[in-house]
Short mmCIF file of C-alpha atoms and ligand atoms in Angstrom, two decimals:
data_model
loop_
_atom_site.label_atom_id
_atom_site.label_comp_id
_atom_site.label_asym_id
_atom_site.label_seq_id
_atom_site.Cartn_x
_atom_site.Cartn_y
_atom_site.Cartn_z
CA MET A 22 13.76 9.63 -26.18
CA SER A 23 14.64 6.05 -25.77
CA ALA A 24 16.37 5.64 -29.13
CA ASP A 25 19.30 7.80 -27.77
CA GLU A 26 19.61 6.03 -24.13
CA ARG A 27 21.33 3.28 -25.64
CA PRO A 28 24.81 5.06 -26.08
CA ASN A 29 24.25 6.23 -22.60
CA ALA A 30 24.43 2.82 -21.27
CA ARG A 31 28.02 3.49 -21.10
CA ARG A 32 30.12 0.28 -19.79
CA SER A 33 32.87 1.27 -17.38
CA GLU A 34 36.12 -0.50 -18.26
CA ALA A 35 35.83 -3.66 -16.01
CA GLY A 36 33.92 -1.66 -13.50
CA TYR A 37 36.64 1.07 -13.27
CA PHE A 38 36.50 4.71 -13.50
CA GLY A 39 40.38 5.67 -13.48
CA PRO A 40 41.53 4.36 -10.16
CA TYR A 41 37.98 4.06 -8.62
CA GLY A 42 35.42 1.69 -8.65
CA GLY A 43 35.70 -2.11 -8.83
CA ARG A 44 33.67 -4.89 -7.24
CA TYR A 45 34.97 -5.86 -3.65
CA VAL A 46 32.20 -8.28 -2.56
CA PRO A 47 32.54 -11.61 -0.67
CA GLU A 48 32.78 -14.45 -3.09
CA VAL A 49 29.07 -15.68 -2.13
CA LEU A 50 27.77 -12.49 -3.87
CA ARG A 51 29.83 -12.53 -7.12
CA SER A 52 27.33 -14.72 -9.19
CA ALA A 53 24.42 -12.51 -8.06
CA ILE A 54 25.93 -9.36 -9.24
CA GLU A 55 27.19 -10.91 -12.57
CA GLU A 56 23.50 -11.96 -13.06
CA ILE A 57 22.36 -8.36 -12.50
CA GLU A 58 25.31 -7.22 -14.75
CA ALA A 59 24.48 -9.45 -17.58
CA ALA A 60 20.76 -8.73 -17.62
CA PHE A 61 21.09 -5.10 -17.28
CA PHE A 62 23.30 -4.71 -20.38
CA VAL A 63 20.88 -6.83 -22.52
CA ALA A 64 17.93 -4.97 -21.02
CA VAL A 65 19.03 -1.71 -22.25
CA GLU A 66 19.58 -2.79 -25.63
CA ASP A 67 15.88 -4.36 -25.74
CA ALA A 68 13.52 -2.16 -27.35
CA ALA A 69 10.41 -3.70 -25.56
CA PHE A 70 12.18 -2.94 -22.08
CA MET A 71 13.10 0.60 -22.92
CA ALA A 72 9.62 1.35 -24.02
CA GLU A 73 8.05 -0.06 -21.03
CA LEU A 74 10.46 2.26 -19.12
CA GLU A 75 9.47 5.32 -21.29
CA HIS A 76 5.98 4.39 -20.53
CA ILE A 77 6.11 4.31 -16.81
CA ARG A 78 8.25 7.34 -16.94
CA ALA A 79 5.58 9.36 -18.56
CA ASP A 80 2.45 8.12 -17.05
CA PHE A 81 3.83 7.30 -13.43
CA ILE A 82 6.84 9.38 -12.69
CA GLY A 83 5.43 12.41 -14.64
CA ARG A 84 8.21 13.19 -17.10
CA PRO A 85 9.68 15.15 -18.73
CA THR A 86 10.19 17.31 -15.82
CA PRO A 87 10.00 21.10 -16.60
CA LEU A 88 13.24 23.47 -17.15
CA LEU A 89 12.24 26.56 -15.44
CA HIS A 90 13.89 29.91 -16.64
CA ALA A 91 14.13 31.75 -13.21
CA ALA A 92 13.45 35.09 -14.51
CA ASN A 93 12.96 36.87 -11.12
CA VAL A 94 16.00 35.45 -9.49
CA SER A 95 18.16 36.28 -12.69
CA ARG A 96 16.98 39.89 -12.53
CA LEU A 97 17.70 40.18 -8.73
CA LEU A 98 21.20 38.57 -9.34
CA GLY A 99 22.08 41.09 -12.13
CA GLY A 100 24.57 38.27 -13.78
CA ALA A 101 23.77 35.23 -15.85
CA ASP A 102 20.46 33.80 -16.50
CA LEU A 103 19.51 30.98 -14.02
CA TYR A 104 17.55 27.93 -15.33
CA ILE A 105 16.24 25.37 -12.81
CA LYS A 106 15.57 21.54 -13.90
CA LEU A 107 12.52 20.97 -11.61
CA GLU A 108 13.55 17.19 -11.06
CA GLY A 109 11.93 17.50 -7.61
CA TYR A 110 8.68 17.55 -9.52
CA ALA A 111 8.91 13.93 -10.24
CA HIS A 112 6.57 11.44 -8.26
CA THR A 113 7.89 11.06 -4.73
CA GLY A 114 9.52 14.46 -5.02
CA ALA A 115 12.98 13.83 -6.25
CA HIS A 116 15.00 12.13 -8.82
CA LYS A 117 15.42 8.89 -6.85
CA ILE A 118 12.47 7.35 -8.55
CA ASN A 119 14.04 7.44 -11.99
CA ASN A 120 16.54 4.83 -10.59
CA ALA A 121 14.21 2.93 -8.32
CA ILE A 122 11.56 2.41 -11.44
CA GLY A 123 14.54 1.42 -13.74
CA GLN A 124 16.21 -1.41 -11.40
CA ALA A 125 12.60 -2.72 -10.26
CA LEU A 126 11.62 -3.22 -13.86
CA LEU A 127 15.07 -4.88 -14.20
CA ALA A 128 14.24 -7.15 -11.15
CA LYS A 129 10.94 -8.17 -12.60
CA ARG A 130 12.44 -9.01 -16.07
CA MET A 131 14.91 -11.24 -14.01
CA GLY A 132 12.06 -13.16 -12.61
CA LYS A 133 12.77 -11.96 -9.02
CA ARG A 134 9.79 -11.39 -6.72
CA ARG A 135 11.34 -9.50 -4.10
CA VAL A 136 13.41 -6.61 -3.72
CA ILE A 137 15.58 -5.10 -0.67
CA ALA A 138 17.18 -1.82 -0.12
CA GLU A 139 18.71 0.27 2.44
CA THR A 140 18.01 3.58 3.37
CA GLY A 141 19.21 6.48 5.69
CA ALA A 142 16.93 9.37 5.66
CA GLY A 143 14.23 7.21 3.91
CA GLN A 144 14.16 8.90 0.55
CA HIS A 145 15.36 5.97 -1.25
CA GLY A 146 13.34 3.74 0.72
CA VAL A 147 10.16 5.83 -0.31
CA ALA A 148 11.02 5.85 -3.89
CA THR A 149 11.79 1.99 -3.92
CA ALA A 150 8.53 1.22 -2.03
CA ALA A 151 6.57 3.12 -4.56
CA ALA A 152 8.19 1.46 -7.46
CA CYS A 153 7.56 -1.91 -6.13
CA ALA A 154 4.03 -1.18 -5.41
CA LYS A 155 3.70 -0.14 -9.03
CA LEU A 156 5.33 -3.22 -10.36
CA GLY A 157 3.84 -5.64 -7.90
CA LEU A 158 7.15 -6.80 -6.12
CA GLU A 159 7.52 -7.32 -2.40
CA CYS A 160 9.66 -4.86 -0.81
CA VAL A 161 11.95 -4.93 2.39
CA VAL A 162 13.86 -1.92 3.66
CA TYR A 163 16.61 -2.00 6.01
CA MET A 164 17.02 1.02 8.11
CA GLY A 165 19.07 1.86 11.17
CA ALA A 166 17.03 2.07 14.22
CA VAL A 167 18.15 5.56 15.08
CA ASP A 168 16.99 6.65 11.38
CA VAL A 169 13.78 4.84 12.01
CA ASP A 170 13.06 7.07 15.06
CA ARG A 171 14.35 10.17 13.37
CA GLN A 172 12.43 9.58 10.09
CA GLN A 173 9.01 8.55 10.86
CA PRO A 174 7.26 10.64 8.09
CA ASN A 175 9.15 8.42 5.60
CA VAL A 176 8.66 5.16 7.47
CA ALA A 177 5.09 5.84 7.59
CA THR A 178 5.06 6.47 3.80
CA MET A 179 7.02 3.44 3.10
CA GLU A 180 4.51 1.37 4.77
CA LEU A 181 1.54 3.15 3.19
CA TYR A 182 3.03 1.68 -0.13
CA GLY A 183 3.06 -1.69 1.39
CA ALA A 184 6.73 -2.14 2.04
CA THR A 185 8.10 -3.71 5.32
CA VAL A 186 10.64 -1.56 7.18
CA VAL A 187 13.39 -3.56 9.14
CA PRO A 188 14.85 -1.48 12.01
CA VAL A 189 18.59 -2.61 12.20
CA HIS A 190 19.96 -2.63 15.79
CA SER A 191 23.39 -3.53 15.35
CA GLY A 192 26.70 -1.10 15.32
CA SER A 193 25.90 2.68 15.38
CA ARG A 194 22.19 1.65 14.28
CA THR A 195 22.41 4.08 11.13
CA LEU A 196 22.95 3.76 7.52
CA LYS A 197 26.32 1.84 7.35
CA ASP A 198 24.59 -0.86 9.61
CA ALA A 199 21.63 -0.96 7.28
CA ILE A 200 23.84 -1.56 4.42
CA ASN A 201 25.68 -4.55 6.13
CA GLU A 202 22.21 -5.97 6.93
CA ALA A 203 20.89 -5.55 3.52
CA PHE A 204 24.17 -7.57 2.20
CA ARG A 205 23.60 -10.21 4.91
CA ASP A 206 20.06 -10.84 3.53
CA TRP A 207 21.21 -10.73 -0.03
CA ALA A 208 23.70 -13.48 0.63
CA GLY A 209 21.23 -15.92 1.70
CA SER A 210 18.19 -14.76 -0.63
CA PHE A 211 19.67 -13.79 -4.20
CA GLY A 212 17.66 -16.52 -5.93
CA ASP A 213 14.40 -14.72 -5.68
CA THR A 214 15.74 -11.21 -4.48
CA PHE A 215 17.15 -8.19 -6.13
CA TYR A 216 19.31 -5.75 -4.18
CA LEU A 217 18.31 -2.13 -5.20
CA ILE A 218 21.12 0.31 -4.58
CA GLY A 219 20.10 3.96 -4.52
CA SER A 220 22.92 5.90 -5.73
CA ALA A 221 25.67 5.82 -8.26
CA LEU A 222 27.99 3.70 -5.99
CA GLY A 223 28.45 0.45 -4.79
CA PRO A 224 30.12 -2.50 -6.53
CA ALA A 225 30.08 -2.62 -10.36
CA PRO A 226 27.70 -2.54 -12.35
CA PHE A 227 25.59 -0.47 -9.85
CA PRO A 228 27.35 2.92 -10.83
CA ASP A 229 26.84 2.25 -14.44
CA MET A 230 23.33 1.06 -14.05
CA VAL A 231 22.29 3.86 -11.76
CA ARG A 232 24.06 6.52 -13.98
CA THR A 233 22.19 5.10 -17.04
CA PHE A 234 18.74 5.41 -15.50
CA GLN A 235 19.33 8.76 -14.13
CA SER A 236 20.66 10.15 -17.42
CA VAL A 237 17.29 11.03 -18.31
CA ILE A 238 17.62 14.11 -16.42
CA GLY A 239 20.72 15.29 -18.64
CA ARG A 240 19.12 14.14 -21.86
CA GLU A 241 15.83 16.11 -21.32
CA THR A 242 17.71 19.18 -19.83
CA LYS A 243 19.94 19.18 -23.24
CA ALA A 244 16.99 18.76 -25.45
CA GLN A 245 15.10 21.64 -23.34
CA LEU A 246 18.05 24.20 -23.34
CA ALA A 247 18.54 23.24 -27.42
CA GLU A 248 14.72 23.79 -27.91
CA ARG A 249 15.25 27.47 -26.51
CA GLY A 250 18.44 28.10 -28.17
CA VAL A 251 20.31 28.22 -24.61
CA VAL A 252 24.03 27.40 -24.75
CA PRO A 253 24.80 27.09 -20.76
CA GLU A 254 28.02 28.10 -19.20
CA ALA A 255 27.82 25.67 -16.42
CA LEU A 256 25.57 22.88 -15.04
CA VAL A 257 25.32 22.68 -11.04
CA ALA A 258 24.31 19.77 -9.06
CA CYS A 259 24.45 18.64 -5.36
CA VAL A 260 26.58 15.45 -4.62
CA GLY A 261 25.53 12.89 -1.96
CA GLY A 262 26.51 9.51 -3.47
CA GLY A 263 26.44 11.39 -6.69
CA SER A 264 23.34 10.04 -8.61
CA ASN A 265 21.51 13.08 -9.45
CA ALA A 266 24.71 14.72 -10.56
CA ILE A 267 26.06 11.95 -12.77
CA GLY A 268 22.75 11.71 -14.55
CA PHE A 269 22.52 15.46 -15.03
CA PHE A 270 26.09 15.60 -16.38
CA GLU A 271 26.04 12.54 -18.28
CA PRO A 272 25.32 13.91 -21.91
CA PHE A 273 28.20 16.47 -21.26
CA THR A 274 31.03 14.61 -19.82
CA ALA A 275 32.76 13.61 -22.98
CA ASP A 276 32.61 17.37 -24.08
CA GLU A 277 34.87 20.24 -22.77
CA SER A 278 32.02 22.55 -22.11
CA PRO A 279 29.70 23.32 -20.22
CA ARG A 280 31.64 23.37 -16.83
CA LEU A 281 30.17 20.93 -14.56
CA ILE A 282 29.96 21.84 -10.82
CA GLY A 283 29.45 19.34 -8.08
CA VAL A 284 28.33 20.64 -4.84
CA GLU A 285 29.06 18.78 -1.53
CA ALA A 286 27.77 19.41 2.14
CA GLY A 287 29.89 21.91 3.91
CA GLY A 288 27.94 21.42 7.10
CA ILE A 289 29.00 23.83 9.78
CA GLY A 290 32.59 24.07 8.74
CA PRO A 291 35.74 22.51 7.21
CA GLY A 292 37.14 20.56 10.06
CA LYS A 293 36.86 16.88 10.59
CA GLY A 294 33.44 15.63 11.51
CA GLU A 295 31.97 19.17 10.56
CA HIS A 296 30.82 18.29 6.80
CA ALA A 297 30.51 15.67 4.30
CA SER A 298 32.91 16.91 1.74
CA ARG A 299 34.61 13.94 0.28
CA MET A 300 36.56 15.86 -2.38
CA THR A 301 37.38 19.13 -0.68
CA GLY A 302 37.27 18.66 2.85
CA ASP A 303 39.46 17.52 5.91
CA GLY A 304 39.60 13.64 6.60
CA ALA A 305 38.89 12.71 2.92
CA ARG A 306 40.95 9.94 1.54
CA THR A 307 40.81 6.88 -0.89
CA GLY A 308 39.47 3.75 0.44
CA ILE A 309 37.43 0.59 -0.19
CA VAL A 310 34.16 0.67 1.55
CA HIS A 311 30.64 -1.12 0.72
CA GLY A 312 32.17 -2.59 -2.23
CA TYR A 313 34.02 -0.14 -4.11
CA LYS A 314 36.79 2.02 -4.34
CA SER A 315 36.51 5.84 -4.12
CA ARG A 316 36.95 8.85 -1.86
CA PHE A 317 35.56 8.55 1.84
CA LEU A 318 35.62 10.35 5.02
CA LEU A 319 37.53 8.21 7.15
CA ASP A 320 39.05 8.38 10.55
CA ASP A 321 42.79 7.84 11.43
CA ASP A 322 42.14 3.95 11.93
CA GLY A 323 40.54 3.95 8.48
CA GLN A 324 37.03 3.49 9.89
CA VAL A 325 34.08 5.44 8.34
CA ALA A 326 33.91 8.82 9.96
CA GLU A 327 30.87 10.85 11.32
CA THR A 328 29.61 13.41 8.68
CA ARG A 329 27.56 16.34 9.25
CA SER A 330 24.87 18.33 7.10
CA ILE A 331 21.60 19.75 7.46
CA SER A 332 20.62 17.60 4.47
CA ALA A 333 20.05 14.13 5.24
CA GLY A 334 20.59 13.12 1.59
CA LEU A 335 24.13 14.59 1.45
CA ASP A 336 25.17 13.17 4.68
CA TYR A 337 27.01 10.15 3.34
CA PRO A 338 30.80 9.30 3.77
CA GLY A 339 31.51 8.12 0.15
CA ILE A 340 31.15 9.46 -3.23
CA GLY A 341 30.41 7.44 -6.40
CA PRO A 342 33.57 6.28 -8.19
CA GLU A 343 32.93 8.09 -11.58
CA LEU A 344 32.29 11.64 -10.01
CA ALA A 345 35.58 10.86 -7.97
CA SER A 346 37.33 10.10 -11.24
CA LEU A 347 35.81 13.10 -12.82
CA GLY A 348 36.77 15.30 -10.06
CA ARG A 349 40.45 13.83 -10.25
CA SER A 350 40.79 14.61 -13.99
CA GLY A 351 39.29 18.13 -13.38
CA ARG A 352 36.31 17.78 -15.68
CA VAL A 353 34.08 18.15 -12.87
CA GLU A 354 34.82 20.97 -10.48
CA PHE A 355 33.78 20.71 -6.76
CA ARG A 356 32.50 23.07 -4.31
CA ARG A 357 31.10 23.13 -1.05
CA ALA A 358 28.00 24.93 0.52
CA THR A 359 27.30 25.20 4.37
CA ASP A 360 24.20 24.50 6.22
CA VAL A 361 23.64 28.22 6.35
CA GLU A 362 24.37 29.01 2.71
CA ALA A 363 21.88 26.28 1.57
CA LEU A 364 19.25 27.77 4.01
CA GLU A 365 19.68 31.18 2.68
CA ALA A 366 19.44 30.10 -1.11
CA LEU A 367 16.32 27.87 -0.21
CA THR A 368 14.42 31.01 1.17
CA PHE A 369 15.79 33.42 -1.65
CA ILE A 370 14.49 31.23 -4.38
CA ALA A 371 11.30 30.31 -2.49
CA ARG A 372 10.38 34.12 -2.08
CA SER A 373 11.36 35.51 -5.49
CA GLU A 374 10.51 32.54 -7.62
CA GLY A 375 7.64 30.52 -5.81
CA VAL A 376 9.74 27.14 -5.74
CA VAL A 377 10.91 25.65 -2.79
CA PHE A 378 14.22 23.33 -3.19
CA ALA A 379 14.86 20.32 -1.04
CA LEU A 380 17.79 21.01 1.36
CA GLU A 381 20.14 18.72 -0.62
CA SER A 382 19.16 20.75 -3.85
CA ALA A 383 19.69 24.01 -2.07
CA HIS A 384 23.47 23.40 -1.72
CA ALA A 385 23.64 23.29 -5.51
CA ALA A 386 21.42 26.52 -5.67
CA ALA A 387 23.78 28.42 -3.33
CA ALA A 388 26.81 27.51 -5.60
CA ALA A 389 24.77 28.38 -8.65
CA ILE A 390 23.61 31.83 -7.39
CA SER A 391 27.15 32.91 -6.54
CA LEU A 392 28.26 31.82 -9.92
CA ALA A 393 25.47 33.52 -11.83
CA ARG A 394 26.31 36.63 -10.03
CA SER A 395 29.70 36.70 -11.16
CA LEU A 396 28.99 36.18 -14.87
CA ARG A 397 27.87 38.59 -17.53
CA PRO A 398 24.24 38.80 -18.44
CA GLY A 399 23.43 36.78 -21.57
CA LYS A 400 25.38 33.57 -19.99
CA ALA A 401 23.39 30.89 -18.64
CA VAL A 402 23.68 28.58 -15.67
CA VAL A 403 21.48 25.61 -14.94
CA VAL A 404 20.98 23.96 -11.58
CA ASN A 405 19.14 20.87 -10.81
CA MET A 406 16.66 20.76 -7.99
CA SER A 407 17.09 17.05 -7.51
CA GLY A 408 14.13 17.35 -4.84
CA ARG A 409 11.52 19.78 -3.78
CA GLY A 410 11.40 20.88 -0.31
CA ASP A 411 8.06 19.77 1.26
CA LYS A 412 9.61 16.80 2.77
CA ASP A 413 12.05 19.02 4.76
CA LEU A 414 9.30 21.05 6.81
CA PHE A 415 10.32 19.16 9.93
CA ILE A 416 13.56 20.68 9.64
CA THR A 417 13.11 24.01 8.17
CA ALA A 418 10.14 24.93 10.31
CA PRO A 419 11.65 24.56 13.60
CA ILE A 420 14.88 26.63 12.40
CA LEU A 421 12.90 29.32 10.81
CA ARG A 422 9.83 29.73 13.12
CA PRO A 423 10.89 27.85 16.20
CA ALA A 424 8.45 29.22 18.86
CA GLU A 425 5.21 28.82 16.37
CA TRP A 426 6.55 25.10 15.41
CA LYS A 427 6.90 24.12 19.08
CA ALA A 428 3.45 25.38 20.13
CA PHE A 429 1.98 23.59 17.11
CA LEU A 430 3.62 20.37 17.91
CA GLU A 431 2.65 20.55 21.57
CA ARG A 432 -1.01 21.14 20.45
CA GLU A 433 -0.82 18.27 18.01
CA LEU A 434 0.46 15.99 21.06
CA ALA A 435 -2.16 17.31 23.45
CA ALA A 436 -4.76 16.45 20.87
CA ILE A 437 -3.42 12.82 20.38
CA ASN A 438 -3.29 12.22 24.08
CA ALA A 439 -6.86 13.76 24.59
CA SER A 440 -8.42 11.42 21.83
CA GLU A 441 -6.57 8.33 23.53
CA GLY A 442 -7.99 9.17 26.76
CA ALA A 443 -11.73 9.80 25.31
CA ALA A 444 -11.18 6.27 23.59
CA LYS A 445 -10.53 4.46 26.86
C1 LIG B 11 19.10 11.38 -1.93
C2 LIG B 11 18.95 12.85 -2.38
C3 LIG B 11 20.15 13.41 -2.84
C4 LIG B 11 21.57 12.74 -2.92
O1 LIG B 11 21.78 11.73 -3.45
P1 LIG B 11 22.48 11.51 -4.93
O2 LIG B 11 22.71 10.15 -5.15
O3 LIG B 11 23.85 12.41 -4.54
O4 LIG B 11 21.89 12.40 -5.91
C5 LIG B 11 19.98 14.76 -3.49
N1 LIG B 11 18.87 15.26 -3.54
C6 LIG B 11 17.80 14.69 -2.96
C7 LIG B 11 16.54 15.38 -3.03
C8 LIG B 11 17.78 13.39 -2.53
O5 LIG B 11 16.86 12.81 -2.08
#
């Protein structure tokens, strides 16, 4: 599949997608970013680099990921056939590893020995830590101190992969402060350090680069559909920063069909602070944040606003510039799904199909289900399951079976206290 990847390393025009994108960085980082840009566009034309990437994708990530015809769900809906790209079956449980491995391999090729990243919920940190362990690179992950406290399972996993997790105590002690800290580190370390950005955003060339590494999702899906002779009516993906969506859509964006639908987090409602909908929600506007121009949720002072969603991965105030542009032109349609709708879709598909979506991906599932219902039998809708739901047990279990889960945690804590007591 590497042969037809090269045309997919599309280069945006001077880093812009319509009015969005660009490279708004302090002067000190300009040469570091230009070095990455030059190395990336040479690497994707190099057959040896692409062959090594292909090899790791197969043996380490577990690609290609399957395309499932959700026959039971389709029958129950009574409309279009639903297909699920099971991207969450990739190593570390989500699509993020595609990008982490691609950029880490580039870092190695550039002679860097150290990789830094920032993470909110911890999923990008986990993927980066695994990629660095595989490729023999030192890994440092910046994480807001509040997120470190909330996301201990992911912190433990990153440390298991040998990464150093640095809690950030400045500002609101969440993702945006971790991003600032990572930029600060990089300004003093770019000689031997690569900054690995986790979604299709940030200063150019990161949106081009992340889209390229994630486009493997769309290319596989296109081939898998063609093998079965299925012509899809629509492709549906959830949108946080936008990397799984832009990678899934990439082989189709230049065509007029199929319909491409991005689903944002509708949270608990459409009001300010209740959601994370940058394309369709209240409080969304154009701004320049974290090195790029796009649509952001900002408050009246132009500061990054609070967002809300049951899914940590969609809970981000900005959207990647290319998706913002595709939304503006109308090529990508945007919808939102609420916390409740996502949870309903998740349990419906788990029970009828035996597949548990990540909470992020369940937003796409909710929109795909209502679209499939409205279409005639014989049509096909494809949803990207960007991640699997195992990681969300600490969120779903307290909602779905609160009393049992609370009793379980109390017993666990009592057992830890008792064994500590016995050791003294
Ligand atoms: C991080 C994450 C997302 C959101 O990120 P994008 O860059 O928008 O793809 C979606 N799904 C899962 C499972 C994630 O971990």
